Structure formats: structure tokens, C-alpha cells
Short mmCIF file of C-alpha atoms in Angstrom, two decimals:
data_model
loop_
_atom_site.label_atom_id
_atom_site.label_comp_id
_atom_site.label_asym_id
_atom_site.label_seq_id
_atom_site.Cartn_x
_atom_site.Cartn_y
_atom_site.Cartn_z
CA MET U 27 22.27 2.06 33.30
CA LYS U 28 25.34 2.29 31.05
CA TRP U 29 24.82 0.81 27.60
CA THR U 30 27.50 -1.02 25.66
CA ILE U 31 28.47 -0.01 22.13
CA GLY U 32 26.64 -3.00 20.68
CA THR U 33 23.48 -2.13 22.65
CA LYS U 34 23.55 1.47 21.42
CA ILE U 35 23.96 0.43 17.80
CA GLY U 36 21.21 -2.14 18.24
CA ALA U 37 18.95 0.55 19.68
CA GLY U 38 19.65 2.71 16.63
CA TYR U 39 18.70 -0.06 14.24
CA ALA U 40 15.64 -0.88 16.36
CA LEU U 41 14.53 2.75 16.15
CA ALA U 42 15.00 2.77 12.36
CA LEU U 43 13.12 -0.51 12.01
CA ALA U 44 10.29 0.73 14.25
CA MET U 45 9.87 3.91 12.20
CA LEU U 46 9.88 1.93 8.96
CA VAL U 47 7.30 -0.47 10.40
CA VAL U 48 5.08 2.43 11.51
CA LEU U 49 5.32 4.16 8.12
CA GLY U 50 4.74 0.88 6.27
CA THR U 51 1.76 -0.05 8.49
CA VAL U 52 0.10 3.35 8.12
CA SER U 53 0.65 3.36 4.35
CA TYR U 54 -0.65 -0.21 4.02
CA ARG U 55 -3.79 0.50 6.06
CA ASN U 56 -4.55 3.69 4.13
CA THR U 57 -3.97 1.96 0.80
CA ALA U 58 -6.15 -0.99 1.86
CA GLY U 59 -8.90 1.45 2.90
CA PHE U 60 -8.60 3.23 -0.43
CA ILE U 61 -8.95 -0.05 -2.34
CA GLU U 62 -11.91 -1.18 -0.22
CA ALA U 63 -13.72 2.16 -0.70
CA ALA U 64 -13.10 1.98 -4.46
CA GLN U 65 -14.54 -1.55 -4.53
CA LEU U 66 -17.62 -0.40 -2.60
CA ARG U 67 -18.11 2.45 -5.08
CA ALA U 68 -17.99 -0.05 -7.94
CA HIS U 69 -20.49 -2.18 -6.01
CA SER U 70 -22.91 0.78 -5.77
CA TYR U 71 -22.60 1.43 -9.50
CA GLN U 72 -23.47 -2.23 -10.15
CA VAL U 73 -26.61 -1.88 -8.01
CA LEU U 74 -27.66 1.26 -9.90
CA ASP U 75 -26.99 -0.46 -13.22
CA ASN U 76 -29.19 -3.45 -12.30
CA LEU U 77 -31.97 -1.11 -11.11
CA ASN U 78 -31.89 0.53 -14.54
CA LYS U 79 -31.92 -2.89 -16.15
CA VAL U 80 -35.11 -3.81 -14.23
CA LEU U 81 -36.91 -0.72 -15.52
CA SER U 82 -35.57 -1.17 -19.02
CA ALA U 83 -36.55 -4.85 -19.13
CA LEU U 84 -40.09 -4.06 -17.88
CA LYS U 85 -40.43 -1.43 -20.60
CA ASP U 86 -39.26 -3.95 -23.19
CA ALA U 87 -41.79 -6.49 -21.96
CA GLU U 88 -44.55 -3.85 -22.03
CA THR U 89 -43.52 -2.85 -25.56
CA GLY U 90 -43.76 -6.47 -26.74
CA GLN U 91 -47.18 -6.85 -25.07
CA ARG U 92 -48.61 -3.75 -26.72
CA GLY U 93 -47.18 -4.66 -30.10
CA TYR U 94 -48.74 -8.11 -29.93
CA ILE U 95 -52.11 -6.73 -28.78
CA ILE U 96 -52.19 -4.33 -31.72
CA VAL U 97 -50.82 -6.59 -34.45
CA GLY U 98 -51.54 -10.06 -33.08
CA GLU U 99 -48.41 -11.66 -34.57
CA GLU U 100 -45.99 -13.86 -32.62
CA PRO U 101 -42.73 -11.99 -33.60
CA TYR U 102 -43.97 -8.98 -31.62
CA LEU U 103 -43.73 -11.07 -28.43
CA GLU U 104 -39.92 -11.30 -28.64
CA PRO U 105 -39.31 -8.06 -26.57
CA TYR U 106 -41.81 -9.37 -23.99
CA GLN U 107 -40.01 -12.71 -23.65
CA SER U 108 -36.48 -11.23 -23.51
CA GLY U 109 -37.64 -8.49 -21.10
CA THR U 110 -39.21 -11.05 -18.73
CA ALA U 111 -35.97 -13.06 -18.60
CA ALA U 112 -33.88 -9.90 -18.12
CA VAL U 113 -36.11 -8.72 -15.23
CA ASN U 114 -35.66 -11.98 -13.33
CA LYS U 115 -31.91 -11.94 -13.88
CA ALA U 116 -31.57 -8.31 -12.74
CA LEU U 117 -33.65 -9.00 -9.62
CA GLN U 118 -31.41 -11.95 -8.71
CA ASN U 119 -28.32 -9.77 -9.20
CA LEU U 120 -29.83 -7.12 -6.92
CA ARG U 121 -30.52 -9.78 -4.28
CA ASN U 122 -26.87 -10.83 -4.33
CA LEU U 123 -25.44 -7.28 -4.47
CA THR U 124 -27.54 -5.93 -1.58
CA ALA U 125 -27.28 -8.99 0.67
CA ASP U 126 -25.46 -6.85 3.30
CA ASN U 127 -28.04 -4.00 3.19
CA PRO U 128 -31.28 -4.80 5.13
CA ASN U 129 -33.09 -1.66 3.87
CA GLN U 130 -32.50 -2.58 0.23
CA GLN U 131 -33.50 -6.18 0.90
CA HIS U 132 -36.83 -4.97 2.37
CA ARG U 133 -37.42 -2.82 -0.72
CA LEU U 134 -36.65 -5.82 -2.93
CA ASP U 135 -39.19 -7.84 -0.94
CA ALA U 136 -41.77 -5.17 -1.76
CA LEU U 137 -40.57 -4.83 -5.37
CA ALA U 138 -40.72 -8.53 -6.27
CA PRO U 139 -44.56 -8.94 -5.95
CA LEU U 140 -45.12 -5.68 -7.86
CA ILE U 141 -42.96 -6.93 -10.73
CA ALA U 142 -44.75 -10.29 -10.59
CA ALA U 143 -48.10 -8.46 -10.75
CA LYS U 144 -46.93 -6.40 -13.71
CA LEU U 145 -45.69 -9.47 -15.58
CA SER U 146 -48.96 -11.25 -14.72
CA GLU U 147 -50.96 -8.33 -16.14
CA LEU U 148 -48.89 -8.42 -19.31
CA LYS U 149 -49.35 -12.16 -19.66
CA GLU U 150 -53.10 -11.84 -19.04
CA THR U 151 -53.56 -9.32 -21.85
CA ILE U 152 -51.46 -11.43 -24.19
CA ASP U 153 -53.55 -14.53 -23.41
CA LEU U 154 -56.77 -12.55 -23.92
CA ARG U 155 -55.50 -11.31 -27.27
CA LYS U 156 -54.76 -14.89 -28.31
CA SER U 157 -58.08 -16.33 -27.13
CA LYS U 158 -60.68 -13.53 -27.35
CA GLY U 159 -59.20 -10.89 -29.61
CA PHE U 160 -58.11 -7.28 -29.55
CA GLU U 161 -61.12 -5.73 -27.73
CA ALA U 162 -60.92 -8.08 -24.74
CA ALA U 163 -57.23 -7.33 -24.25
CA LEU U 164 -57.81 -3.59 -24.74
CA GLN U 165 -60.42 -3.52 -21.97
CA VAL U 166 -57.83 -4.88 -19.48
CA VAL U 167 -55.29 -2.30 -20.63
CA ARG U 168 -57.80 0.54 -20.15
CA THR U 169 -58.28 -0.34 -16.47
CA ASP U 170 -54.86 1.36 -15.81
CA LYS U 171 -54.02 -1.42 -13.36
CA GLY U 172 -50.72 -2.03 -15.12
CA LYS U 173 -49.87 1.68 -15.09
CA GLN U 174 -50.45 1.95 -11.34
CA VAL U 175 -48.23 -1.06 -10.69
CA MET U 176 -45.56 0.39 -12.95
CA ASP U 177 -45.68 3.71 -11.07
CA ASP U 178 -45.21 1.86 -7.75
CA ILE U 179 -42.28 -0.04 -9.24
CA ARG U 180 -40.67 3.20 -10.38
CA LYS U 181 -41.04 4.72 -6.90
CA LEU U 182 -39.38 1.74 -5.21
CA ILE U 183 -36.55 1.67 -7.75
CA ALA U 184 -36.05 5.43 -7.32
CA ALA U 185 -35.84 4.97 -3.53
CA MET U 186 -33.25 2.22 -3.91
CA GLY U 187 -31.29 4.37 -6.36
CA ASN U 188 -31.31 7.35 -3.97
CA GLU U 189 -29.92 5.23 -1.13
CA GLU U 190 -27.14 3.91 -3.36
CA LYS U 191 -26.30 7.47 -4.40
CA LYS U 192 -26.02 8.46 -0.75
CA LEU U 193 -23.70 5.50 -0.17
CA LEU U 194 -21.67 6.65 -3.19
CA GLU U 195 -21.23 10.11 -1.69
CA GLN U 196 -20.15 8.60 1.63
CA ARG U 197 -17.65 6.27 -0.07
CA ASP U 198 -16.28 9.11 -2.18
CA GLY U 199 -15.50 10.91 1.09
CA GLU U 200 -13.75 7.78 2.42
CA VAL U 201 -11.65 7.49 -0.74
CA LYS U 202 -10.65 11.14 -0.49
CA ALA U 203 -9.80 10.85 3.23
CA ASN U 204 -7.67 7.71 2.68
CA SER U 205 -5.85 9.37 -0.22
CA GLU U 206 -5.07 12.49 1.82
CA THR U 207 -3.87 10.42 4.79
CA THR U 208 -1.60 8.30 2.57
CA ILE U 209 -0.08 11.39 0.95
CA ALA U 210 0.45 13.07 4.35
CA THR U 211 2.12 9.93 5.71
CA ILE U 212 4.54 9.77 2.82
CA VAL U 213 5.20 13.52 2.54
CA TYR U 214 5.69 14.21 6.25
CA GLY U 215 6.51 10.79 7.75
CA ILE U 216 9.58 9.94 5.66
CA PRO U 217 11.38 13.33 6.15
CA LEU U 218 10.60 13.16 9.88
CA ALA U 219 11.98 9.61 10.09
CA PHE U 220 15.07 10.68 8.15
CA ALA U 221 15.66 13.64 10.51
CA VAL U 222 15.21 11.53 13.65
CA LEU U 223 17.52 8.78 12.36
CA ALA U 224 20.13 11.33 11.26
CA LEU U 225 20.13 12.95 14.72
CA PHE U 226 20.27 9.58 16.47
CA GLY U 227 23.10 8.43 14.18
CA PHE U 228 25.08 11.59 14.92
CA LEU U 229 24.69 11.14 18.69
CA LEU U 230 25.47 7.41 18.46
CA THR U 231 28.62 8.00 16.39
CA ARG U 232 29.77 10.67 18.77
CA THR U 233 29.26 8.44 21.82
CA ILE U 234 30.99 5.41 20.26
CA THR U 235 33.93 7.56 19.09
CA ARG U 236 34.38 8.97 22.59
CA GLN U 237 34.43 5.51 24.18
CA LEU U 238 36.88 4.20 21.60
CA ARG U 239 39.10 7.27 22.11
CA GLU U 240 39.25 6.62 25.86
CA SER U 241 40.20 2.97 25.30
CA ILE U 242 42.84 3.97 22.74
CA ASN U 243 44.35 6.56 25.11
CA LEU U 244 44.63 3.90 27.79
CA LEU U 245 46.15 1.44 25.33
CA SER U 246 48.64 4.05 24.04
CA SER U 247 49.61 5.02 27.57
CA SER U 248 50.19 1.40 28.51
CA ALA U 249 52.27 0.85 25.35
CA ALA U 250 54.38 3.93 26.14
CA GLU U 251 54.99 2.68 29.65
CA ILE U 252 55.98 -0.73 28.31
CA LEU U 253 58.34 0.86 25.80
CA ALA U 254 60.00 3.02 28.44
CA THR U 255 60.35 0.12 30.85
CA THR U 256 61.89 -2.24 28.30
CA THR U 257 64.36 0.48 27.29
CA GLN U 258 65.47 0.87 30.90
CA VAL U 259 65.82 -2.91 31.25
CA ALA U 260 68.01 -3.05 28.14
CA SER U 261 70.33 -0.27 29.39
CA GLY U 262 70.63 -1.85 32.86
CA ALA U 263 71.28 -5.39 31.67
CA ALA U 264 75.00 -5.02 32.56
CA GLU U 265 74.40 -3.78 36.12
CA THR U 266 75.25 -5.83 39.16
CA ALA U 267 73.15 -8.66 40.55
CA SER U 268 71.85 -6.35 43.31
CA ALA U 269 69.54 -4.64 40.77
CA VAL U 270 68.15 -7.92 39.40
CA SER U 271 65.32 -8.21 41.95
CA GLU U 272 64.23 -4.62 41.37
CA THR U 273 64.27 -5.13 37.60
CA THR U 274 62.27 -8.36 38.00
CA ALA U 275 59.58 -6.51 39.98
CA THR U 276 59.43 -3.83 37.30
CA VAL U 277 58.99 -6.45 34.58
CA GLU U 278 56.16 -8.04 36.60
CA GLU U 279 54.35 -4.71 36.73
CA VAL U 280 54.83 -4.34 32.99
CA LYS U 281 53.38 -7.84 32.49
CA GLN U 282 50.25 -6.94 34.49
CA THR U 283 49.83 -3.77 32.43
CA ALA U 284 50.13 -5.82 29.23
CA GLN U 285 47.47 -8.24 30.49
CA LEU U 286 45.12 -5.32 31.13
CA ALA U 287 45.82 -3.96 27.65
CA SER U 288 45.20 -7.41 26.12
CA GLN U 289 41.89 -7.75 27.93
CA LYS U 290 40.73 -4.33 26.76
CA ALA U 291 41.82 -5.08 23.20
CA LYS U 292 39.85 -8.33 23.26
CA TYR U 293 36.80 -6.46 24.59
CA VAL U 294 37.08 -3.93 21.77
CA SER U 295 37.38 -6.76 19.22
CA ASP U 296 34.29 -8.59 20.55
CA SER U 297 32.24 -5.37 20.58
CA ALA U 298 33.30 -4.60 17.02
CA GLN U 299 32.26 -8.09 15.87
CA LYS U 300 28.84 -7.71 17.51
CA THR U 301 28.45 -4.29 15.92
CA ALA U 302 29.24 -5.76 12.50
CA GLN U 303 26.60 -8.48 12.97
CA ILE U 304 23.97 -5.93 14.05
CA SER U 305 24.77 -3.74 11.05
CA GLN U 306 24.21 -6.70 8.72
CA THR U 307 20.80 -7.31 10.37
CA GLY U 308 19.87 -3.64 9.89
CA ARG U 309 20.93 -3.81 6.26
CA LYS U 310 18.68 -6.84 5.71
CA SER U 311 15.74 -4.98 7.37
CA VAL U 312 16.19 -2.00 5.03
CA GLU U 313 16.24 -4.35 2.01
CA ASP U 314 12.93 -5.88 3.21
CA ALA U 315 11.49 -2.36 3.57
CA ILE U 316 12.57 -1.53 0.00
CA ALA U 317 10.88 -4.69 -1.27
CA GLY U 318 7.68 -3.70 0.60
CA MET U 319 7.70 -0.22 -0.97
CA GLN U 320 8.14 -1.76 -4.41
CA HIS U 321 5.16 -4.06 -3.73
CA ILE U 322 3.04 -1.00 -2.80
CA GLN U 323 4.17 0.66 -6.05
CA GLU U 324 2.99 -2.40 -8.05
CA GLN U 325 -0.42 -2.27 -6.30
CA MET U 326 -0.78 1.45 -7.12
CA GLU U 327 -0.03 0.69 -10.79
CA SER U 328 -2.67 -2.07 -10.79
CA ILE U 329 -5.26 0.34 -9.34
CA ALA U 330 -4.40 2.93 -12.02
CA GLU U 331 -4.89 0.36 -14.79
CA SER U 332 -8.31 -0.65 -13.36
CA ILE U 333 -9.48 2.98 -13.23
CA VAL U 334 -8.33 3.58 -16.83
CA ARG U 335 -10.31 0.54 -17.98
CA LEU U 336 -13.37 1.87 -16.09
CA SER U 337 -13.00 5.21 -17.92
CA GLU U 338 -12.82 3.44 -21.30
CA GLN U 339 -15.97 1.44 -20.50
CA SER U 340 -17.80 4.64 -19.46
CA GLN U 341 -16.98 6.22 -22.82
CA ALA U 342 -18.32 3.14 -24.63
CA ILE U 343 -21.56 3.37 -22.61
CA GLY U 344 -21.84 7.05 -23.62
CA GLU U 345 -21.71 6.10 -27.30
CA ILE U 346 -24.44 3.48 -26.80
CA ILE U 347 -26.65 6.04 -24.99
CA ALA U 348 -26.24 8.48 -27.90
CA THR U 349 -27.46 5.77 -30.29
CA VAL U 350 -30.48 5.02 -28.05
CA ASN U 351 -31.32 8.75 -27.94
CA ASP U 352 -31.24 8.92 -31.76
CA LEU U 353 -33.60 5.94 -31.95
CA ALA U 354 -35.99 7.67 -29.53
CA GLU U 355 -35.99 10.83 -31.68
CA GLN U 356 -36.75 8.77 -34.80
CA SER U 357 -39.55 6.87 -33.00
CA ASN U 358 -41.09 10.19 -31.93
CA VAL U 359 -41.08 11.46 -35.53
CA LEU U 360 -42.61 8.20 -36.76
CA ALA U 361 -45.30 8.42 -34.07
CA VAL U 362 -46.25 11.95 -35.18
CA ASN U 363 -46.47 10.82 -38.80
CA ALA U 364 -48.56 7.83 -37.80
CA ALA U 365 -50.96 10.05 -35.81
CA ILE U 366 -51.39 12.29 -38.86
CA GLU U 367 -52.14 9.30 -41.08
CA ALA U 368 -54.59 7.94 -38.50
CA ALA U 369 -56.41 11.27 -38.43
CA LYS U 370 -56.73 11.18 -42.19
CA ALA U 371 -58.20 7.68 -42.05
CA GLY U 372 -61.04 8.81 -39.78
CA GLU U 373 -62.95 6.13 -37.86
CA HIS U 374 -60.89 3.35 -39.44
CA GLY U 375 -57.64 4.89 -38.14
CA LYS U 376 -58.58 5.24 -34.47
CA GLY U 377 -56.85 2.04 -33.44
CA PHE U 378 -53.76 2.99 -35.38
CA GLY U 379 -53.89 6.42 -33.67
CA VAL U 380 -53.80 4.71 -30.27
CA VAL U 381 -50.71 2.78 -31.33
CA ALA U 382 -49.07 5.97 -32.60
CA GLN U 383 -49.78 7.71 -29.29
CA GLU U 384 -48.28 4.80 -27.33
CA VAL U 385 -45.19 4.78 -29.57
CA LYS U 386 -44.78 8.51 -29.02
CA SER U 387 -45.13 8.03 -25.24
CA LEU U 388 -42.52 5.26 -25.27
CA ALA U 389 -40.19 7.45 -27.32
CA GLU U 390 -40.54 10.28 -24.81
CA GLN U 391 -39.88 7.90 -21.90
CA SER U 392 -36.82 6.49 -23.67
CA LYS U 393 -35.53 10.02 -24.29
CA GLN U 394 -35.99 10.98 -20.63
CA ALA U 395 -34.31 7.77 -19.39
CA THR U 396 -31.43 8.36 -21.83
CA SER U 397 -30.95 11.90 -20.47
CA GLN U 398 -30.88 10.58 -16.90
CA VAL U 399 -28.38 7.85 -17.78
CA ARG U 400 -26.23 10.37 -19.66
CA ALA U 401 -26.16 12.65 -16.58
CA LEU U 402 -25.19 9.71 -14.35
CA LEU U 403 -22.53 8.68 -16.85
CA GLY U 404 -21.11 12.24 -16.80
CA ASP U 405 -20.82 12.04 -12.99
CA ILE U 406 -19.10 8.65 -13.32
CA GLN U 407 -16.59 10.02 -15.84
CA LYS U 408 -15.83 13.02 -13.60
CA ALA U 409 -15.28 10.74 -10.60
CA THR U 410 -13.12 8.44 -12.74
CA GLY U 411 -10.99 11.38 -13.86
CA ALA U 412 -10.52 12.50 -10.25
CA ALA U 413 -9.57 8.94 -9.25
CA VAL U 414 -7.03 8.77 -12.11
CA LEU U 415 -5.44 12.03 -10.93
CA ALA U 416 -5.33 10.88 -7.30
CA THR U 417 -3.82 7.54 -8.34
CA GLU U 418 -1.12 9.26 -10.38
CA GLN U 419 -0.24 11.47 -7.40
CA GLY U 420 -0.12 8.41 -5.11
CA HIS U 421 2.07 6.61 -7.66
CA LYS U 422 4.51 9.54 -7.74
CA ALA U 423 4.60 9.67 -3.94
CA VAL U 424 5.33 5.93 -3.75
CA GLU U 425 8.14 6.34 -6.28
CA THR U 426 9.64 9.07 -4.09
CA GLY U 427 9.35 6.77 -1.04
CA VAL U 428 11.11 3.94 -2.90
CA LYS U 429 13.92 6.27 -3.93
CA GLN U 430 14.44 7.63 -0.41
CA THR U 431 14.30 4.14 1.13
CA THR U 432 16.92 2.94 -1.40
CA GLU U 433 19.19 5.86 -0.50
CA THR U 434 18.78 5.02 3.19
CA GLY U 435 19.70 1.39 2.47
CA GLU U 436 22.85 2.51 0.62
CA SER U 437 23.90 4.69 3.59
CA ILE U 438 23.41 1.79 6.00
CA ARG U 439 25.40 -0.46 3.67
CA LEU U 440 28.34 1.98 3.70
CA LEU U 441 28.08 2.20 7.52
CA ALA U 442 28.13 -1.60 7.74
CA GLU U 443 31.30 -1.74 5.62
CA SER U 444 33.01 0.83 7.86
CA ILE U 445 32.01 -1.11 10.98
CA HIS U 446 33.32 -4.30 9.39
CA GLU U 447 36.70 -2.65 8.75
CA ALA U 448 36.79 -1.40 12.34
CA ALA U 449 36.05 -4.95 13.54
CA GLN U 450 39.01 -6.29 11.54
CA ALA U 451 41.30 -3.63 12.99
CA ALA U 452 40.14 -4.47 16.52
CA THR U 453 40.86 -8.15 15.85
CA GLN U 454 44.40 -7.27 14.78
CA ILE U 455 44.87 -5.24 17.97
CA ALA U 456 43.74 -8.21 20.07
CA ALA U 457 46.19 -10.49 18.24
CA SER U 458 49.01 -8.02 18.77
CA SER U 459 48.15 -7.79 22.46
CA GLN U 460 48.36 -11.55 22.72
CA GLN U 461 51.75 -11.47 21.05
CA GLN U 462 52.85 -8.87 23.59
CA MET U 463 51.81 -11.17 26.41
CA VAL U 464 53.98 -13.91 24.93
CA GLY U 465 56.91 -11.45 24.70
CA MET U 466 56.47 -10.37 28.34
CA ASP U 467 56.48 -14.01 29.47
CA GLN U 468 59.77 -14.36 27.68
CA VAL U 469 61.10 -11.24 29.47
CA ALA U 470 60.05 -12.63 32.87
CA LEU U 471 61.75 -15.93 32.13
CA ALA U 472 64.87 -14.15 31.00
CA MET U 473 64.99 -12.06 34.19
CA GLY U 474 64.74 -15.25 36.28
CA ASN U 475 67.76 -16.63 34.54
CA ILE U 476 69.71 -13.36 34.25
CA LYS U 477 72.64 -14.59 36.31
CA GLN U 478 73.15 -17.66 34.14
CA ALA U 479 72.36 -16.08 30.75
CA SER U 480 72.96 -12.36 30.58
CA VAL U 481 73.02 -12.43 26.82
CA GLN U 482 69.61 -14.09 26.68
CA ASN U 483 68.29 -11.41 29.06
CA VAL U 484 69.42 -8.62 26.75
CA SER U 485 67.94 -10.39 23.72
CA GLY U 486 64.56 -10.87 25.45
CA THR U 487 64.53 -7.25 26.52
CA ARG U 488 65.11 -6.14 22.94
CA GLN U 489 62.25 -8.36 21.78
CA ALA U 490 59.99 -6.78 24.40
CA GLU U 491 61.02 -3.34 23.20
CA VAL U 492 60.11 -4.22 19.61
CA ALA U 493 56.72 -5.64 20.70
CA ALA U 494 55.98 -2.49 22.74
CA GLN U 495 56.87 -0.31 19.77
CA GLY U 496 54.51 -2.33 17.56
CA LEU U 497 51.71 -2.04 20.15
CA HIS U 498 52.25 1.71 20.33
CA GLU U 499 52.08 2.02 16.54
CA LEU U 500 48.88 -0.04 16.44
CA GLY U 501 47.37 2.29 19.03
CA GLN U 502 48.26 5.26 16.83
CA GLU U 503 46.68 3.59 13.79
CA LEU U 504 43.45 2.87 15.67
CA ALA U 505 43.33 6.50 16.83
CA THR U 506 43.74 7.60 13.23
CA LEU U 507 40.76 5.40 12.22
CA ILE U 508 38.44 7.33 14.53
CA GLY U 509 39.77 10.65 13.21
CA ARG U 510 41.93 11.92 16.08
CA LYS U 511 45.62 11.51 16.99
CA VAL U 512 46.77 10.46 20.42
CA ALA U 513 49.69 12.32 22.00
#
């Protein structure tokens, strides 16, 4: 099947559009996957944070219970009350965050009654302290029922935390894979598309130029024939009437040749107009592609800002953890001092010694929890730094893509302008061909009336000669436009 010039140019623009669509689709999917994986990582961190809040709130509640049992004053119940409320809130958050994870939901189902039992044990001892005194509450504490429940709670929370950490590792791998795929698409896809389009453009230009050259050669040949024929008619205008019929036949042949030239010129003009329209459509497609690349660049900048804010919040959490660690150290020192004073007091200081030992135990637990949180926070900051670096690299790659797409759009714009100029020239050729047809009609009419108006015949022949010369010159100009002269 032989393609027209317009079809070939349309195929070129279709190829360019298809490659841009493929590159844009791949980049969009990879970027969307990157964003989704980042959101899932943040989701896992929220689950871990709420698990820590559950443990912390239970410890606060236990601290308030023990303080009230020892002292018996209402202000010591404030940590118990705030811890109870915080536990319920953290559990509800965990329910919502793990709604799509059946394993975690089952663990929460097992965790909820344990927490309820722990809170019930705390409330029981507090009520006993209020109604029956210190010894009754202390007997319940010494049963170690609350400690066993607390150990079970810690095991369940540790299991949930381990599963979230595994999910974090998996999502980190997804983020890395999406980032590498996006970079590979931009680094290798755009140069490959540029090379393919450059090769196709070269072949397309070569094919179109060859077809135009053939049409111009035919047009120039026809114009030369017309010029030669009209010159002969002008020189033989004074011959006898016996040559009139032969001259008339020659003019008729010239007229048919001019009609053929006019038809070809009109075909060239129509093809050039279609080409110009297709080039405008391609230019609009490239502008849309540039706008899409700019939108991707804006999304990459938004991701970078979110990661920077996450890093700042991690640093603030680190400062808070340092303060908590200092408080634990101070509590440990106070507990040691209190134990010493209790030993000095003898039998009267035994109860105070128990309190000192509990305070020391709580201080040690707080110090251990702070160390664990600090280690987790260090991992978060490292991951955040890696994400910032990857985002900056992605941002630079997107900027390069925007630049190259803009340069491609500028090249297509220049090509569209050249095609538009060629279309105008083809239109002028078609108009000149039409004028030639009018001149040849005048020649035919003059030859029919040559016996009555010899002077009119000579004048019409001269007009035909001028029109043929103009057609020949236009053919030469069109040949010059495609970069090659016609003999």
C-alpha cells in the first residue's frame, strides 16, 4: 500500500505521541506506586507509635495506682486516669489503622480483654485502698496477677510490632524498586524515544522530498514544453492558413498538458494544507506532554516537602526522648537514695523501701523503653534521609525530562512553520496553474479565429508565452525550497 504524504506525516506524529504516552504512563504508574508505598510506610509507623502509646499509657496507669496505694491521696490518681483514657484511645486508633490486616485484628481481639483485665486489677486495688486500707490493696498486688497480665500484653504488642516491622521492610523494597524503575524510564526511555523519532523524521523528510522532487520535475518539464510550443506558435503566426489546423492541434495538446499540471499543483497544495493541519495537532500534543511533565515535577516537589517535614518531626521526637531518659536517670538516683533512707529507718521504713524499689524498677523500664524508641527513631531518620536523597534525584530527573520535552516541542514548532510556508507556496503554484489554464483557453480561442484576427492570435500567443515562463520560474522556486535545482 502506497501512503500519501499526509499519511506519512500523520504516522510520524502518531509514533511520537505513542512514545510520549508510553513514557508518561510508565512514569505516572511508577510515581503513583512510590507515593502509595510511602503512605503505607507512614501507616506502619503510626501503628508502631500507637502500640508504644498503649504500653506507655498502661505504665502511667500502673504508676498512678501504686502511688495512690502507697500515699492514699487523690492527686496520685491523675496518671491512672489519664493513662486509662489514653489506652482506650490508642486501642481505637489501632482498630482503625489495622482494619485491612486480619492478623493484627485477631491480636487486637486477644489484647483488648487483657488490657481490660489489667485496668480492672488496677481499679480493684484502688477501690480496696479507699475502702479497706493499704494492707488489703497490697495483698492483691502481691498475687502477681497484674504482672502476669502485663507480661501477656507486652508479648502481644511485641508480636504486632514485629509484623509491622516486616511490612516496613517489604514496603521499603517497593519504594526502592519504584524509584529505580522511574529513574530507568527517564534515563533510558527519553533518549531512546529521541533516537527513534530522529530516525523516523529523517526517513520521512527524505521520502517527502523525493516525491515533491518528482512532481516538480514533471511540472518543470510541462512548463518547458509549454514555453517551447508558445514560442513556435508566435514565430509561425504569419504562416499560411494551411498550417492553422496543425497549430490548433498543437495548442490543444499544450492545453491538456496544462490541465495535468494544474491538477498536480492542486494535489500538492491540498497535501501541503493537510500536512500543516497535522503539524499543528502534533504541536498541541507536545504542549500537553510538557504540561504533564510539569505536573509530575510539582508532585515530586510536594513529596520532598512532606519528607523534610517528617525528618523535622523525627528530630523533635529525639529531643523529647532525651528528656525522658534524663528523667529516668534522676528517678533511679532518687530511688537509690530512698532505699538507703528506708534501710536507716529499720522496721518503720520497710513500706517506704518497697516504694523506692518500685520507683527504681519503673525508672529502669523507662530507660529501656527510651533506648528502644531512640533506636527506632534512628532507623526512621536514616530511612528519611535515604528518601530525601531519592526524591532529590527523582526531582532532577524530572527537570531533565521537562527540558528535553520542551526542546522537542520547539523542534516540532519550527517544523510546523516550515510546513506552513511550503503549504503557502503550493497554494501559489495552484493559483498560477489556474491562471495558465485561463491563458491556454485564450490561445485556443485565438487559434479558432486566426483567419479573422491575426493580430489577436499573436497577442494571445505572447500572453501564453509569458504565463509559461512564469510557471517555469515557479517550478524552479519550488525546487529551490526543497534544496535541489531542476535542470
